[in-house]
Amino acid sequence: MIVRSYWALKDLRTTAEVPTGAVYGLAQSVLKLVRHYKPHHMVAVLEGEDSHRERKEIYPDYKKDRDAQPEDLTVQFPLALKLLDLAGIPTIGSDELIGVKYEGWEADDVIGTLTKKLLDQWDEQDLSSVISSILILSSDKDLWQVLVNDRVKCLLPHRPAGGRGWKAGGPYQYSMTRERLRRELGIEPHQVPDYLALVGDSVDSVEGVKGVGPKTAQKLLQQHGNLEGVLEHGRYDPHVSRKVRLELRTIRQDDARMAQCRRTLQTTTLNTSLPISSSLTDYLIRPPQAQELSQLLDELEMKGTKRQFVEVGMLPPTPRIGNAAPASADSSVAAPISMQTRGFASLSRQHPVVPPLTVPTDHVTHAPSVREAAPSLNGWPDAAANRQSAPEDVMEDTGEEGSSLSSLMRAVEESDPSAVSFSDDAAVLEDGMLSPVASILMSEALVGKPPSTRQRKSSKPAAAAPSLPLKYPPDVDRLHINISFPLPTPSGRICHVSLSPALLSSSGGPIASSLAAALSGPSTLWVSDDIKSVLHGLKAMGMPPLPADRCFDVSVAAWLLEPDLHRQPLAQLMATYLPDSPTTDAPDAPDPSTSLIPLWRALESRLRDAVLWSLWERLERPLIPVLAAMEQRGMPLNVTVLQRLEGRKEGGGEGGEGSAADVIEGELHELAGREFNPRSPAQVGQVLFDDFGMPSVRLKQANAPKTDKSTSVYALKELQKRLQEEVDARGKGEVRDTEAGEGVVKNKTDEEIHRAIRFIDLILDHRDISKQDSGFVVPLQRHVSNTTHRIHCSFLQTGTGTGRLACERPNLQQIPPNVRQAFSLTHDAGGNDSSSDPLVYVAVDYRQMEIDILARLSLDTSLLAAIQTGDVHRETASRLFGVPIDQVTPQQRDEAKKVTYGILYGQTADGLAQQAMMDRAAAKAHIERFFEAFPRVRQLFEFCKYQVRTEGCVSTIGGRKRFFPDMVSARGAKDGEKRKRVTNRPRVDRQASNMVIQGSAADVMKFATLRVADALREHPALDANLVLNLHDELLIEVRRSHIDMLRELISPLLTNAWDDMMAGMQLPLYPFHQHLAAYSPINNATPLPGKGKGRMVVVPVAPIEPAGTVLPAYLPPLRVKWAEGVDWGACDE
């Protein structure tokens, strides 16, 4: 470890040019072991000058490539020994420390001997009450041969070659154990010397067998056991290459090389029988020589290291000015059994066998908690500093809420006096209104780290907080509640109550009842970073929910301001909106929950400035408890049906035997004439292109693979399409023009072409089944709650940039139709199958919602008329293909549908051509004809481009905004500013148009969800519950006999949601509508600010129709489709 530290930090020196890198690395290694593993025994094993003597006699070239020891390293060995001595760590290799002398052998042999001796004593005397494990800190692979059982582990100071999966956690990210040795290298510990003799060890200049690497060595040892077996029988082994077999045959026939291999094995084998007579007590960590150790660290200018020695208890803290407090009850330090110049090893213990290290109390001051040490933040008081008794004049409260808060204060004070404090500073409350305010923090709030700088690019998505598995019912031991409220006294003092998880869970009675009353208070503002999770926690505690109109979720509010930054952790929000506050990992960082109040102030101000407060107050905030209720309700899952779907077993072969996947795989093997893996793209390509001789499809997409022999879905479908065209042409007797690569098809028989078409069909089906199993069937079974036997997913308000709801853990919005049948109410835990009036699902789906929204936003009279015909896709196809509507074929309608939705989602001609399997020229022509048929749609999209380039944002009908600040900066720069270039302006233009359509649909859907939830809550006799939101569909659970009443209740709410939202949210006229209303025939085009490459971009935003027909007088209601069934899948039929 000393040598490794030197090479890693060889430039580290004091101001007097004394090299200290090796000593610093050694000190950090000691601190890591003590801090994380808390061992009580530790020993450092050092090597002498003749430590390689025994092995050099066996293998003269041993470590011949080692360079001479640098002078800078040599001078640090005495300092390293002194550091270990002063820290109280025993050392082997120095007579004056322990007196154990060994000559000619390396530290690895000493560590092996100590480990073997200790394991023997463990078996004989049962040392379980003294030690729990042996930890060896070293990078030498030789030591892996001592991993004879689970009590021994090697900690690796760096990731070994090929060890990406060897993560261990703790301060050392990688480790090696017996089980990992078996799993990663496929060998046993006793085979490590044989393994090293085969592959060689470049670090020790040990040559292995030529051509044998780790994988080959693993195969040989698994087959033949050891080196002797490999040398004897490996030359006949069919599992290795011919080159290796020839090499082993050559060695076997050469006595000198056989002897060399055996000497190599002796070199790589540890000597675990050294005459070391010391006992376990010799390796107990001694009390450090504090004064001398502190002086040494000062001389080496290691102030940070010295502070860390204080933190682990190996040095007393620096005396403070003021009264001393008693030392902590647990100031002991534990320690590790073997350390060498390249590493440490330790013995972890379960119970101390020696008195803990103690520090004189006159040098120790009280270490405050985070809450106590934190300075006041925006008026939040220091609990320790303000710990006083309650004022006497608080006995008589006025008002129900004031009484409940005062009762809560007294109940908490009786249980934990330190949880209540008082101050005269009213700044913690809302300015000008002394109303109670509370912050609630979930313990996961701080996952993730804040950004490294205060400046963040708004266009760059931030790293989302790690997605934690949703447990239902949730744990209630993660809730932190802080409440501040004015006392009803003439002095106007402020009371602060802090409810920790321990206090909430351990104290019932008065605290619970007072908290329940306080939660129902009409004026307290409740601030949290995750209100929805808080509602789950309160429900699990039996508490009433928070009042929806008095909640503020800082995460949702921040997302409204920056919708492309999803699920920002609290630390990142603090760094962005409270730049002057300390970071959460700073020593002076305040209690995170105290940051929620100033965050609320900052975010509320910004929401009002951005004209987003109405969207938060009237749409997003009321939606939070609705989503929480949907998550709590959950959906029952019939695991039996789901397991039957795995591999589509219900579609098996004859007699019901085998799954559909097995049947398809068997037919594929029959078509190919041999077995292959249909999941392997390479093997599929070999069969299709090499065995069948089919032509490959050259992909023209920008992100297409470079190889011509692609087996992607698009490439296979394109090839299948060309093959089918050839078959059709032959049937009609036509001669087709041969494109590149199609000449090969001309030489194929009809049977060969049909075989290839069938082969592609089966491959695509097999991929669909595999995708369904791995993505849905298998994962869904892991999400069923053991308590409710339902799946409780998590809805994300902040999951998309357009405002649409997202879903995770699991994502029920992407469940395939055939998997939905497993979500059945017939086998619900409530005994629904035996009920005379069973629960059923009712699916309420907005028909072609995005098209309705597009028509309403563009006010295109042709599109509105097409919608009223009842089949907008047939009407569109008639216009695209120029045929009467009654002559439109199903294929033309399907193609028109793809064109319409492709334009809605901002697809280019290339994207539409790939999805619809058509030529790029045809896709481009379809897009142009669509805009000719519906001119105001083009005007709307051009207006979106104009708006994003002039204002840097676009807005939805509900006032939601998505910001593109780079587009504004691209228009030019002020004097002295650097012009910013937008590299993909067309992509931003498409995102802006898509945001307007999809975001407006999300606004309407959220508003409809709120209206339906309110109606169901106001009519409890319906016994109906919302369970799922699927973008443009609501899934409701209701009794079969109540379906008609449900339809009568919510139908007008859904069909009139657009108009009701405009009125209920008091929304202004949409900007594009304002432009149409103010239309003047003279101004028929508006130039776009800025120039392109030598040309002015002109955006036509004026309507084509006469001025008198600009705004339609009537907009048809939104269209809704109803379906019902005992399982979710039946609603799709």
PDB file of C-alpha atoms in Angstrom, residues 436-440 524-528 550-553:
ATOM      1  CA  PRO A 436     -49.096  28.534  10.690  1.00  0.00           C
ATOM      2  CA  VAL A 437     -46.657  26.991   8.258  1.00  0.00           C
ATOM      3  CA  ALA A 438     -45.335  23.419   8.237  1.00  0.00           C
ATOM      4  CA  SER A 439     -42.671  21.563   6.279  1.00  0.00           C
ATOM      5  CA  ILE A 440     -42.768  17.811   5.700  1.00  0.00           C
ATOM      6  CA  THR A 524     -51.828  25.950   8.000  1.00  0.00           C
ATOM      7  CA  LEU A 525     -49.714  25.793   4.852  1.00  0.00           C
ATOM      8  CA  TRP A 526     -48.036  22.399   4.366  1.00  0.00           C
ATOM      9  CA  VAL A 527     -44.839  22.476   2.294  1.00  0.00           C
ATOM     10  CA  SER A 528     -43.076  19.331   1.080  1.00  0.00           C
ATOM     11  CA  ARG A 550     -53.167  24.388   1.620  1.00  0.00           C
ATOM     12  CA  CYS A 551     -50.355  22.274   0.168  1.00  0.00           C
ATOM     13  CA  PHE A 552     -47.274  23.293  -1.757  1.00  0.00           C
ATOM     14  CA  ASP A 553     -45.037  20.766  -3.499  1.00  0.00           C
TER      15      ASP A 553
END
